[in-house]
Short mmCIF file of C-alpha atoms and ligand atoms in Angstrom, two decimals:
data_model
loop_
_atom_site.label_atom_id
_atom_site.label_comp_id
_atom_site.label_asym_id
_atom_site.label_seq_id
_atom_site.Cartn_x
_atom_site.Cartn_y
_atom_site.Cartn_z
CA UNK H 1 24.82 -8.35 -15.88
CA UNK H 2 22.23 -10.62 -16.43
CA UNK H 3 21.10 -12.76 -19.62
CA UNK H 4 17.20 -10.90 -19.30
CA UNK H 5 15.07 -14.08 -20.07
CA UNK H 6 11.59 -13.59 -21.54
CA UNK H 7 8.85 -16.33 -20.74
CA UNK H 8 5.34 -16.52 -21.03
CA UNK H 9 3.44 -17.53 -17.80
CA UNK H 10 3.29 -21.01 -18.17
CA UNK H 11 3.19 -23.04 -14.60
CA UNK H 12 7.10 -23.50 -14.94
CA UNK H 13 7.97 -20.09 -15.69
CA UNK H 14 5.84 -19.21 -12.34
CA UNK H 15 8.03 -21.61 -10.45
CA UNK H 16 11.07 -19.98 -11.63
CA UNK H 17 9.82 -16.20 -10.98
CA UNK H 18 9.21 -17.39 -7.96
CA UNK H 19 11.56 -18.79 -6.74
CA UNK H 20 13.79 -15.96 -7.98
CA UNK H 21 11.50 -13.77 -5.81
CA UNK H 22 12.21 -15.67 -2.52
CA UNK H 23 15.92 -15.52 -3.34
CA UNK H 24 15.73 -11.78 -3.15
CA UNK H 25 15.82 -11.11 -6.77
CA UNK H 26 13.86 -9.28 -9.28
CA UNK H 27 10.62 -10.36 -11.68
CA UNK H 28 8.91 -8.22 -14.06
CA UNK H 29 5.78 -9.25 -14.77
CA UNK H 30 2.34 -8.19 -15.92
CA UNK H 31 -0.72 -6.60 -14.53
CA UNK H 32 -3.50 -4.80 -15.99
CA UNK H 33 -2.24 -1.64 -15.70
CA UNK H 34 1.44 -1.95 -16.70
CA UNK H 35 4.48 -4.30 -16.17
CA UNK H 36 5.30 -4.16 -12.81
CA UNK H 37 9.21 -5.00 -11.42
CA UNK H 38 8.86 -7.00 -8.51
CA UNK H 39 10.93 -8.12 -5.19
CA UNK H 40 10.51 -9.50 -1.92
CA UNK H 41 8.61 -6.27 -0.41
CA UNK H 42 9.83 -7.87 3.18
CA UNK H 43 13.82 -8.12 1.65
CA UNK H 44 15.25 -5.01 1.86
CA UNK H 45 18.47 -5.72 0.12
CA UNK H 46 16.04 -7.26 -2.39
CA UNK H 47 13.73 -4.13 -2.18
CA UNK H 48 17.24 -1.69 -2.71
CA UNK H 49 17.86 -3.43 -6.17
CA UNK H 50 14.72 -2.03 -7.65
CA UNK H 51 15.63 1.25 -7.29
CA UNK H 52 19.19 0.18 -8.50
CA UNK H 53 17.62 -1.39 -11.61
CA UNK H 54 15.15 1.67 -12.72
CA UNK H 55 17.82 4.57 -11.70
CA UNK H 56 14.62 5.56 -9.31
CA UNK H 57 14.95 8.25 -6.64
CA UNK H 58 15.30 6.39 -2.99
CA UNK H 59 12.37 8.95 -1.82
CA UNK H 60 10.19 7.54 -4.46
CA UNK H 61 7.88 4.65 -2.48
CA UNK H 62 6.70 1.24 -4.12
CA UNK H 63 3.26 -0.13 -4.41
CA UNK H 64 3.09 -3.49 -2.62
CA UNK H 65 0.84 -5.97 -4.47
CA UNK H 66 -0.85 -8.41 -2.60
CA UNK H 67 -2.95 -11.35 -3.95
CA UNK H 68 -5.28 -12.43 -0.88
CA UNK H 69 -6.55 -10.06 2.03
CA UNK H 70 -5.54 -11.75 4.88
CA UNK H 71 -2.42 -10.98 3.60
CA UNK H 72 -3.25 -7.12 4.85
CA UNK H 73 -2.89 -8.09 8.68
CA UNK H 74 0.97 -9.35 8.60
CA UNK H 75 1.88 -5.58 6.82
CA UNK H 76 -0.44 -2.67 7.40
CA UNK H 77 -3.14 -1.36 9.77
CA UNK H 78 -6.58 -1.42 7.63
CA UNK H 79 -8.80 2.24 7.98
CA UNK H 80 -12.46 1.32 8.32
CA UNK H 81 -13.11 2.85 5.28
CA UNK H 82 -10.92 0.41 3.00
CA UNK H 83 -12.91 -2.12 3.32
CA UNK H 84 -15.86 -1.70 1.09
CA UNK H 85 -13.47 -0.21 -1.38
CA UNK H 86 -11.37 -3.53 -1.43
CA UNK H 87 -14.53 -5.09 -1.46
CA UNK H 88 -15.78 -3.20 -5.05
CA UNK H 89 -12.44 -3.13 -6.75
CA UNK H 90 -9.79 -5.27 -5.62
CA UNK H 91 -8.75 -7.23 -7.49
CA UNK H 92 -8.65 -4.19 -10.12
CA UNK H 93 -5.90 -0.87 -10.65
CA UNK H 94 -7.10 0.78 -7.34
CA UNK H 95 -3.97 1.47 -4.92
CA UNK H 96 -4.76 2.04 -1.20
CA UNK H 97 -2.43 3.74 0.90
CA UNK H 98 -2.31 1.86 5.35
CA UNK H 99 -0.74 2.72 7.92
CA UNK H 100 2.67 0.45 8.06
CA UNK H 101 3.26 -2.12 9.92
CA UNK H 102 7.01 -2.83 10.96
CA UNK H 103 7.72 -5.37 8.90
CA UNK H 104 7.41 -3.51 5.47
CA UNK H 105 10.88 -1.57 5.75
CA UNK H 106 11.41 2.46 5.06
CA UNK H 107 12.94 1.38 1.59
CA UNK H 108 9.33 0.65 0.68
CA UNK H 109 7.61 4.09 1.82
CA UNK H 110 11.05 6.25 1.42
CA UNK H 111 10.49 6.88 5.28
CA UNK H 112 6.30 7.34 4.61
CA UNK H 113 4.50 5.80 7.98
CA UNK H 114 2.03 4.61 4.85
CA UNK H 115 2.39 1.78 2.80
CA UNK H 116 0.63 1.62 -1.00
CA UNK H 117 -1.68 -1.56 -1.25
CA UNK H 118 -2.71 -2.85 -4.25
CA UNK H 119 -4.15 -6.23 -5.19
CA UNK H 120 -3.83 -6.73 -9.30
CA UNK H 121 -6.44 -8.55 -11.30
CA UNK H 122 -3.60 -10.05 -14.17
CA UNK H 123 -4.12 -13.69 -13.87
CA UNK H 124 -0.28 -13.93 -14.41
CA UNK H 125 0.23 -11.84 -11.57
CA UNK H 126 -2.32 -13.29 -9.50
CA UNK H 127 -0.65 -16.71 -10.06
CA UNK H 128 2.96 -15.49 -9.37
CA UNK H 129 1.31 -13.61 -5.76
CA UNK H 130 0.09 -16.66 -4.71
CA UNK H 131 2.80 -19.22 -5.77
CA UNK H 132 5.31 -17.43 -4.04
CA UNK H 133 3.13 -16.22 -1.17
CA UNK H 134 5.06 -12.86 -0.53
CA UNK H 135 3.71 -9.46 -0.54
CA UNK H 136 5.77 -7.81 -3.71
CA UNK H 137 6.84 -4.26 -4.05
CA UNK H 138 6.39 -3.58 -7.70
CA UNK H 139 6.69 0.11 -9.20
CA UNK H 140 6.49 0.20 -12.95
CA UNK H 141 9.23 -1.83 -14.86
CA UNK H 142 10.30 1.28 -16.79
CA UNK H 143 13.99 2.96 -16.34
CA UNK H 144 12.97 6.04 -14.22
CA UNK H 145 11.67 9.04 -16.43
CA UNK H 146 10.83 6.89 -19.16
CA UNK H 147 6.92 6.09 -20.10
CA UNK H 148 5.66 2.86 -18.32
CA UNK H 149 6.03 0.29 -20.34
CA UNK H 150 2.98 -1.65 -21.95
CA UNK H 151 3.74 -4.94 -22.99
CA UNK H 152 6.85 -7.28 -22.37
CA UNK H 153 9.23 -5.86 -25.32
CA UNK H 154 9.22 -2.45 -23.73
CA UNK H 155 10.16 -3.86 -20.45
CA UNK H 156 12.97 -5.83 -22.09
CA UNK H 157 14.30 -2.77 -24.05
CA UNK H 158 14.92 -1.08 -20.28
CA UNK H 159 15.44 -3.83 -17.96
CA UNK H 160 17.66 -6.14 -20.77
CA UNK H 161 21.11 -7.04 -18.68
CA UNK H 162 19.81 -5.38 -15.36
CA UNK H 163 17.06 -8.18 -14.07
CA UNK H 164 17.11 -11.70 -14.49
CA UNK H 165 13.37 -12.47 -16.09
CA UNK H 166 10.46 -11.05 -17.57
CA UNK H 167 7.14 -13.10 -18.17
CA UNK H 168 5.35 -11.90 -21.13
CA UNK H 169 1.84 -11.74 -20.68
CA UNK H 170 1.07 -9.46 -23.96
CA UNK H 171 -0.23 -6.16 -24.00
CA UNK H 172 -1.47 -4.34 -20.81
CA UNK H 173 -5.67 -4.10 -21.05
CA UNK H 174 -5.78 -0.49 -18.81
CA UNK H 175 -2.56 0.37 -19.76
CA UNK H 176 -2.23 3.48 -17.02
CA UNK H 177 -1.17 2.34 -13.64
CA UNK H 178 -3.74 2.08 -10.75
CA UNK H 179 -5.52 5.22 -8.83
CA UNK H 180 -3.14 5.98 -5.81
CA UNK H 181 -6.08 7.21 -3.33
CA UNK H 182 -5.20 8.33 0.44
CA UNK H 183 -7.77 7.87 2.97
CA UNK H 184 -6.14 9.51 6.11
CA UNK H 185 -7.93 12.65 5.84
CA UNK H 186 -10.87 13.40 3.00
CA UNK H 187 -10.31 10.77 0.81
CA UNK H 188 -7.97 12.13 -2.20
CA UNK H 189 -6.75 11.08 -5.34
CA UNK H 190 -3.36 11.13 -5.13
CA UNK H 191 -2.79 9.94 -8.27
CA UNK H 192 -5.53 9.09 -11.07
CA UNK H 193 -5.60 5.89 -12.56
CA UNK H 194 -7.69 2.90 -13.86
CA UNK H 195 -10.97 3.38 -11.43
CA UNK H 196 -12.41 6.85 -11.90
CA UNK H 197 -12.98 9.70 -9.04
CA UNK H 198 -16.72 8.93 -10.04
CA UNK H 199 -16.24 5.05 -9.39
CA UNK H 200 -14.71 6.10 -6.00
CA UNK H 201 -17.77 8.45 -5.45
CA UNK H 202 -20.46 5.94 -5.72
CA UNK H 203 -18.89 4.29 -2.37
CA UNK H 204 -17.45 6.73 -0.54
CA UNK H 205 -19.23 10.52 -0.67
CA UNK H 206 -17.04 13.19 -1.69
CA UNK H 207 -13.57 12.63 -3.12
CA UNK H 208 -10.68 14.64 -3.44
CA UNK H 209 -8.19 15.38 -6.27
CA UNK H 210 -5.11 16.65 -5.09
CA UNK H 211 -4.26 19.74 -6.75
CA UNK H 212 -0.98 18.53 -8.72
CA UNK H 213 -2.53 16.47 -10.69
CA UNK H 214 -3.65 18.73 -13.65
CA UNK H 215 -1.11 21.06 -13.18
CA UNK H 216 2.60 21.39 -12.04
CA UNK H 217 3.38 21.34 -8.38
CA UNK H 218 3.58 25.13 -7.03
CA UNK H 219 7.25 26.65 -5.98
CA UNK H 220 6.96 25.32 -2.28
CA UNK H 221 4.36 23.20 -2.39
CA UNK H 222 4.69 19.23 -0.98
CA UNK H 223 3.67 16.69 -3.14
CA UNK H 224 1.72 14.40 -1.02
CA UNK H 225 2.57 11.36 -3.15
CA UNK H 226 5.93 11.97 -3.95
CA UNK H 227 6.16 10.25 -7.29
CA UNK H 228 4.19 13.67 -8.81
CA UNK H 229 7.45 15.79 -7.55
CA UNK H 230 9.25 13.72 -11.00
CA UNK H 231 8.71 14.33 -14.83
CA UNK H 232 7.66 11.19 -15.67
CA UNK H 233 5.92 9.94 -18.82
CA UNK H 234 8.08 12.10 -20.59
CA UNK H 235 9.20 11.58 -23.62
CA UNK H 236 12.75 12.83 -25.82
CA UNK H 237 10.35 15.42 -27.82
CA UNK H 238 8.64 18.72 -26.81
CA UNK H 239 5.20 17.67 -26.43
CA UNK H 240 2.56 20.24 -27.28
CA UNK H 241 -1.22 19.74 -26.40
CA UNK H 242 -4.34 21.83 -28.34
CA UNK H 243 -7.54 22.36 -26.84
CA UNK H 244 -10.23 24.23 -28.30
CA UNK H 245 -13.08 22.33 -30.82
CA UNK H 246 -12.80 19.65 -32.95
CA UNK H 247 -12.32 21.78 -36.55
CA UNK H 248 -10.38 24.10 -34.91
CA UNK H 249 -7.62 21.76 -32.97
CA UNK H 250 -7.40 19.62 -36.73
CA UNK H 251 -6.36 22.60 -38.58
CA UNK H 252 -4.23 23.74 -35.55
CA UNK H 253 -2.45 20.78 -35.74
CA UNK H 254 -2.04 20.56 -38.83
CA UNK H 255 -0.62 24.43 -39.06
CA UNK H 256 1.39 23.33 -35.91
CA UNK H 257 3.22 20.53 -37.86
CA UNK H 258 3.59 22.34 -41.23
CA UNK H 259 5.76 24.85 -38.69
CA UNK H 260 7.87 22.58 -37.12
CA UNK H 261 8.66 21.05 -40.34
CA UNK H 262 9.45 24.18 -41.97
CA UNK H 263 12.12 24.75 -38.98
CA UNK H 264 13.92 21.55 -39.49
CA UNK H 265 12.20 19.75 -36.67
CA UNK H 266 11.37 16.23 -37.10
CA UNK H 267 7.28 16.46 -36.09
CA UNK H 268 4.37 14.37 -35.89
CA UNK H 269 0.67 14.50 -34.45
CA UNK H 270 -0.71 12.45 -32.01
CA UNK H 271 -4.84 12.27 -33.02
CA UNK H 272 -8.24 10.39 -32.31
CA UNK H 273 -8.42 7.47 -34.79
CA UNK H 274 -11.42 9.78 -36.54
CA UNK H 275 -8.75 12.52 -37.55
CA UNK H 276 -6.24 10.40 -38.87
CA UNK H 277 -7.37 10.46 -42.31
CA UNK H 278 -7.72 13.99 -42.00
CA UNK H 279 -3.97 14.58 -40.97
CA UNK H 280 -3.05 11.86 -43.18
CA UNK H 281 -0.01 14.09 -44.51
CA UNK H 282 1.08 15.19 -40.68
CA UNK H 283 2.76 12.18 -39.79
CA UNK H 284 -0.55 10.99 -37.60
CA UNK H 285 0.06 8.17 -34.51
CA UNK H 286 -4.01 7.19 -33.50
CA UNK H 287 -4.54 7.57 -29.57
CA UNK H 288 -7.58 5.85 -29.75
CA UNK H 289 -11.30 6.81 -30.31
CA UNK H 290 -12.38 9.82 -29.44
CA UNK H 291 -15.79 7.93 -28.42
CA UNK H 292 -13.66 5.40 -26.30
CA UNK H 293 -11.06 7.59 -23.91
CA UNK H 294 -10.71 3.55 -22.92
CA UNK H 295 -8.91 2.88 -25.70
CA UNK H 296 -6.83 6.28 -25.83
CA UNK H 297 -5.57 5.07 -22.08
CA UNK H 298 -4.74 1.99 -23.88
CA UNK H 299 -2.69 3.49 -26.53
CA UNK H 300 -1.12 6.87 -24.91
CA UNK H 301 2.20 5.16 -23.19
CA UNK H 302 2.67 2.46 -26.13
CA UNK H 303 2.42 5.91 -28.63
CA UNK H 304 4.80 7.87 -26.20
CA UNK H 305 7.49 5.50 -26.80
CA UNK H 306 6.90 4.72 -30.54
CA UNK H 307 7.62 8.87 -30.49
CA UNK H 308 10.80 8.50 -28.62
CA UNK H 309 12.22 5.62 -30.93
CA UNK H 310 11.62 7.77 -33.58
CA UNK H 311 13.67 10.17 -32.19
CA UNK H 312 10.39 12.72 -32.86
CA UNK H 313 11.77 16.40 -31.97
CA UNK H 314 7.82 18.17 -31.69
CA UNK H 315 4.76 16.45 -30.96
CA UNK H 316 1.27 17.86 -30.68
CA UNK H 317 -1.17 15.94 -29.08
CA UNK H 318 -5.42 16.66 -29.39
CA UNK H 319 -6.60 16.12 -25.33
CA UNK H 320 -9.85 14.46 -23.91
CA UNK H 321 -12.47 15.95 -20.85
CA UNK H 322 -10.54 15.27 -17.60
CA UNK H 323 -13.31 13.40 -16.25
CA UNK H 324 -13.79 9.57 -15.88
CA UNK H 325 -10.78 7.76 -17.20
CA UNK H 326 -9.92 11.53 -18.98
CA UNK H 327 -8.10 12.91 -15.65
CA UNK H 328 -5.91 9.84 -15.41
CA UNK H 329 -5.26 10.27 -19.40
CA UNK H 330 -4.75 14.23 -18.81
CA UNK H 331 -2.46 13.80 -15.49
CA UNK H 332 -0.26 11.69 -17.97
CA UNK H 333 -0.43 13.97 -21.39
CA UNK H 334 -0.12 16.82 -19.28
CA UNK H 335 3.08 15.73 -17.38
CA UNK H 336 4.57 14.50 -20.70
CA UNK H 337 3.61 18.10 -22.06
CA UNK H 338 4.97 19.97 -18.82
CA UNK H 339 1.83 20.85 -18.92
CA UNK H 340 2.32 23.32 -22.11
CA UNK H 341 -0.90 23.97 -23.68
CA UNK H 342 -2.40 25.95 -27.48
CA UNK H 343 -5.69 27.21 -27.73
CA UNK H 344 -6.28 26.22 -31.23
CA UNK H 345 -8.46 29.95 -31.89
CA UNK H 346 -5.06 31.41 -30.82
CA UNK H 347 -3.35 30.47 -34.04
P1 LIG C 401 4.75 3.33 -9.63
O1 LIG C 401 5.26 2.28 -8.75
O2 LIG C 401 5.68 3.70 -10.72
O3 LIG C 401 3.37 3.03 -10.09
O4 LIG C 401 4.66 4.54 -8.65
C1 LIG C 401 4.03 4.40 -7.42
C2 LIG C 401 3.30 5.67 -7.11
O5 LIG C 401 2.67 5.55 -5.83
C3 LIG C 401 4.24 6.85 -7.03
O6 LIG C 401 3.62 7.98 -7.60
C4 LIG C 401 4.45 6.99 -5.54
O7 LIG C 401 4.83 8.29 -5.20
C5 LIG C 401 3.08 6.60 -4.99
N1 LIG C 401 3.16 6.09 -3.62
C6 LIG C 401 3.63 4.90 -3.21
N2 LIG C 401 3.60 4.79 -1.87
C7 LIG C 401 3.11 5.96 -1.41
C8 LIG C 401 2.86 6.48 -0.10
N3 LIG C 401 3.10 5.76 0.99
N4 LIG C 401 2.34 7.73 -0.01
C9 LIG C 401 2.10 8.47 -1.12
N5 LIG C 401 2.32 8.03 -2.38
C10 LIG C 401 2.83 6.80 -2.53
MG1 LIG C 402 6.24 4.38 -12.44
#
C-alpha cells in the first residue's frame, strides 16, 4: 500500500516522478487526452505492475508515449507512411501503431509484433518524457472498466493506496484518449479519438474505420485492437441513448425519465447545455453544446462518473452525428450504452 501523493508539476515534483519512473515504479500523470499511468515501457517487472494496479486484462496492450522522435529508432520500425502523420500531429492525441523492436517486451503488445506510439502534447507530460528520458507505457489511469478519468481527483479515487504519485495538472482539454490508427494494411481507425478520420484524410487518401467501433463486435469476430473486445466506459447504470430530432428526443426523454421514476429507479438525463432548461425537472447533467461536440468530448467521461457516484440506476443520453470528433464521442456513448438505442417517434 502506498500513501498516493498528489503534486502539481512543479520542477521538483518532475524530479521525483522521475526518478520513481527509473526505479521501475508507477506515475500518473496528465496528457491532453486523459491521465495516463505510466512505467518504464523497457522494465517489464515495472510494465507488469500496471496491469496489477488497474485490474487490466494481460492481453490488453499499452500505448508507449514518447517525447522526441529519435526516440522511435531504439523501439520500433517506422512505415513510410508515419512520417508525415507524425509530422502534422505529433505532438497531439494521435496513436500510431510500428512494428516492434526487441527491446519493448510482449507485456507491452500482449504478444502483438506492433507497438502503439504516441507522442502527447501536455506540457507536464512532455516535461516528465524528457526529464526522465524513457519511453513510458501509459494506458489510462482508470481501474479497468471504469470511465477514464479526467482530471487528477478521479485518478486518485482509483489509484489511492495502489501507486505511489499523481501530478495534478487540472482538467484534461480533449478529454477522450488519442485515435489508435493501424497503418499495416489500408490505414484504419482502430480506435477514434482526438484527431478526426477527416483530419487523417487530408494526409493520407482513404481511411478506414474498423467495423467495431459503432457497434458491438460480431459472435466470432477478432477485434483488431483488442482493447474494443472490453466494456469499457461503462458506467453502474443502464445507459439508454435517443436518436431521432431535436423536439422529439426532449419529450422522449423526458417521458423516458418520468418512467423510470415511476418504477422506483433512481434516473437522470444526460442533455446538450440548450435542453437543460427544458428538462429542468428530469434531473439534467449538460454534455456540452450541441454547437460544440468539442465540448461534449470534454464533458462525457467527467459526466459518466458524476452518474456512477450518484449511484444513478437509468440514464438516457441525447447522441451527436458520428462524424468529426462525433465517432470518437459515439464509440464511447455507445459502448457505455451497449450500444442500446430509442427512436424517440417510437414512444
Ligand atoms: P488505453 O491505454 O486505455 O488508452 O488503451 C490503449 C488502446 O490501444 C487499447 O484499446 C488497446 O487495445 C490499443 N492498442 C495498444 N497497442 C495496440 C496494438 N499493438 N495493436 C492494436 N491495438 C493496440
Ligand atoms: Mg483505457
Amino acid at each position: 500500500m502506498y500513501n498516493t501523493e498528489i503534486l502539481s508539476p512543479s520542477p521538483e515534483a518532475l524530479e521525483k516522478a522521475s526518478g520513481l519512473l527509473k526505479s521501475g515504479q508507477l506515475v500518473a500523470f496528465p496528457t491532453e487526452t486523459v491521465y495516463g499511468l505510466g512505467a518504464n515501457a523497457l522494465n517489464r517487472d515495472a510494465v507488469l505492475s500496471i496491469f496489477a494496479a488497474k485490474d487490466r486484462p494481460a492481453d490488453n496492450p499499452l500505448i508507449v508515449h514518447i517525447w522526441s522522435v529519435d526516440q522511435l529508432e531504439g523501439i520500433c520500425e517506422v512505415p513510410e507512411k508515419a512520417w508525415p502523420l507524425m509530422e502534422r500531429f505529433w505532438p497531439g492525441p494521435l496513436t500510431i501503431l510500428m512494428p516492434r523492436k526487441e527491446t519493448i517486451p510482449m507485456e507491452v503488445t500482449a504478444g502483438l509484433d506492433t507497438v502503439a506510439i504516441r507522442m502527447p502534447s501536455h506540457p507536464a507530460a512532455k516535461a516528465l518524457l524528457k526529464a526522465c528520458g524513457l519511453p513510458i507505457a501509459a494506458p489510462s489511469a482508470n481501474r479497468s472498466g471504469k470511465p477514464s478519468p479526467t482530471t487528477a481527483g478521479y485518478v486518485y479515487q482509483d489509484m489511492q493506496g495502489r501507486i505511489p504519485l499523481i501530478l495534478d495538472g487540472g482538467p484534461c482539454q480533449v478529454g477522450l484518449e488519442s485515435t489508435v490508427l493501424d497503418l499495416t494494411g489500408t490505414p484504419t481507425i482502430l480506435r477514434p479519438g482526438g484527431i478526426t478520420p477527416e483530419d487523417l484524410a487530408a494526409i493520407l487518401g482513404p481511411v478506414q474505420v474498423a467495423g467495431s467501433v459503432l457497434r458491438p463486435l460480431m459472435k466470432g469476430e477478432v477485434a483488431r485492437s483488442p482493447g474494443m473486445r472490453y466494456r469499457h466506459y461503462a458506467p453502474k447504470g443502464q445507459v439508454t441513448l435517443v436518436n431521432g430530432d431535436e423536439a422529439q428526443v426532449v419529450a422522449a426523454l423526458r417521458k423516458l425519465y418520468l418512467q423510470s421514476e415511476a418504477d422506483g429507479l433512481k434516473a437522470c438525463v444526460m442533455c446538450f447545455s440548450e435542453h437543460m432548461e427544458a428538462l429542468r425537472d428530469c434531473c439534467p447533467h449538460d454534455i456540452g453544446s450541441k454547437e460544440n461536440p468539442a465540448s461534449t468530448a470534454h464533458l462525457l467521461f467527467d459526466t459518466l462518473r458524476k452518474l456512477d457516484d450518484e449511484d444513478m440506476d437509468a440514464i438516457y443520453s441525447e447522441v451527436v452525428p458520428a462524424e468529426g470528433i462525433g465517432l470518437a464521442i459515439m464509440n464511447r456513448l455507445g459502448r457505455a450504452a451497449s450500444f442500446r438505442t430509442i427512436e424517440a417517434d417510437s414512444l
